[in-house]
Amino acid sequence: GPIETTLCNYETVESVNDDLFDQLHQLVATPFFRYYKVDLYRDCPFWDDVDKCASRDCIIQGVDESKIPVKWRTATLGKVGQNSLTMKHELPGCYYRDSDYCYQDDLSDGGEYIDLMENPERFTGYSGASARGIWKAIYEENCFGQHQGSIQAETYSPLSLNPLLQLSSLEESEPEGECLEKRVYYKIISGLHASISTHLCAEYLDQKTGQWGPNLECFIERVASHPERLQYIYFNTVILLRAISRIGPYLNAFDICAANVHDERHAEEVVTKEHIRNIVSIADRVGKFDESILFRGENAVLRAEFKEHFRNVSSIMDCVGCARCRLWGKVQIGGLATAMKILFELDEKALDPDVNPQLLSRSEVVALINTAHRFSESLHFTDEFRRLWAIAENREVIIKNVEENIRVCFDLLLISRILTLLQNPPPIVKVPTPSQRIGHSTRPVRIPPTNGSLYDRCVYIAQLSKDGSIECVRTIASYVSAFAKTLASAFTLSGKDGLPREEF
């Protein structure tokens, strides 16, 4: 079926992804694309108490600059590309240009090169309040004022495993009534989140055996149980391929400089250029997205807000306590920001490599290609998880374990919300009430929530708990009963294919 907001469909993406992933996988292993210079030590601009990950899996290793071609070393960076930076706005440790969708690290006298192949994105054990706080900040503070309750309600929705086998049944669950620009923003952020979760589940450390490998339960809980998340991975893949297609001539003309002695006939450069041409060819066929329909008419004013929000997201990456997670967060936010810059800021004349040879920095090009590789690999891993599900003999156990994990998360969230609301009770709804009868105390009239969101239910429960315990207990019991019935129906196996039915 069609991928909403694009001119492409799932079948087309799947038909080319094996070849695309193979080409990207080989390309990111070449010297030009595997070494990425980044500042991982810039202070968090939003809060002071950043929890540092102490696990050895969070640690990354830098690269001796002697392995880096002379042109890309620190001493040389300040001497090239100055014309492209004349309109930059400088901030402590970083800068941005008007066309940038993220803050760029100031690497003229700092930062270090990281070998991305030697420091892969995978499970590190970084979790808890600190990790949740990162995504909370990304969603709640940078999503055009979307209400917190709607995001959390989506996070703990019942299971639906259909995406493991077929894609045509995917359904949107993005905010209703939003304009196209805001919907695209939500898709990009959620797609990134889903892709990262897919990699963490595919490269998961079994604490009992000490072995790395795919964790099917993790994937079902974090991605497959939410149909829209898998859909957004496909959406972001199309966005990235459209950007690569637009800068095809620019990429083909880009000075790769893979060796310390520049020579276009150098074997590594020849191989690198061949992979680039093959990827651009695939992108031309599959990257079908009409960027011209965004930011038109009265919605043109949203462009500045769109950029500001995404720049804030790039700053939040400096608050990640896990060095490996921070690295890949910066790479992928930078790659998506580069794609949006190409799609929404640059016209055909600007993309001409002869007219504008310094249009993009090396870091932007490396981030774009590595991010495309991440999303293509997520789809590759999804196929592997589908295969594991198809041969799994313990499906009932898997479903039961995932159900219990979701139930625990839901209970913890509910308790946390109730405690927060009891400490900061919402205002009482004021409605006309009858005169007080002798011997009877008055109670404020409470209005039950009508939209069924978790946030509003928590507000209602907190209000009832202040009025009296009996009605509060009755209400909580009714909510728990309804939730249990929903989960029970979600995990009931059909007689046809053994998959959970989608009856909600």
Short mmCIF file of C-alpha atoms in Angstrom, two decimals, residues 135 139 188-200 219 222-223 228-233 375 378:
data_model
loop_
_atom_site.label_atom_id
_atom_site.label_comp_id
_atom_site.label_asym_id
_atom_site.label_seq_id
_atom_site.Cartn_x
_atom_site.Cartn_y
_atom_site.Cartn_z
CA TRP A 135 12.67 11.52 24.74
CA TYR A 139 8.44 15.07 22.28
CA ILE A 188 10.37 12.27 11.34
CA ILE A 189 10.81 12.32 15.13
CA SER A 190 8.80 9.16 15.77
CA GLY A 191 10.49 7.37 12.86
CA LEU A 192 13.90 8.18 14.33
CA HIS A 193 12.78 6.87 17.72
CA ALA A 194 11.46 3.65 16.14
CA SER A 195 14.61 3.12 14.08
CA ILE A 196 16.85 3.55 17.13
CA SER A 197 14.66 1.11 19.09
CA THR A 198 14.92 -1.41 16.25
CA HIS A 199 18.72 -1.27 16.34
CA LEU A 200 18.82 -1.63 20.12
CA PHE A 219 11.15 -5.49 19.07
CA ARG A 222 8.98 -1.23 21.36
CA VAL A 223 8.07 -1.21 17.68
CA GLU A 228 2.54 3.70 13.14
CA ARG A 229 6.14 3.40 14.35
CA LEU A 230 7.10 0.90 11.67
CA GLN A 231 5.31 3.04 9.10
CA TYR A 232 7.39 6.06 10.07
CA ILE A 233 10.63 4.12 9.51
CA PHE A 375 17.10 3.35 8.39
CA SER A 378 16.22 -1.02 10.43
#
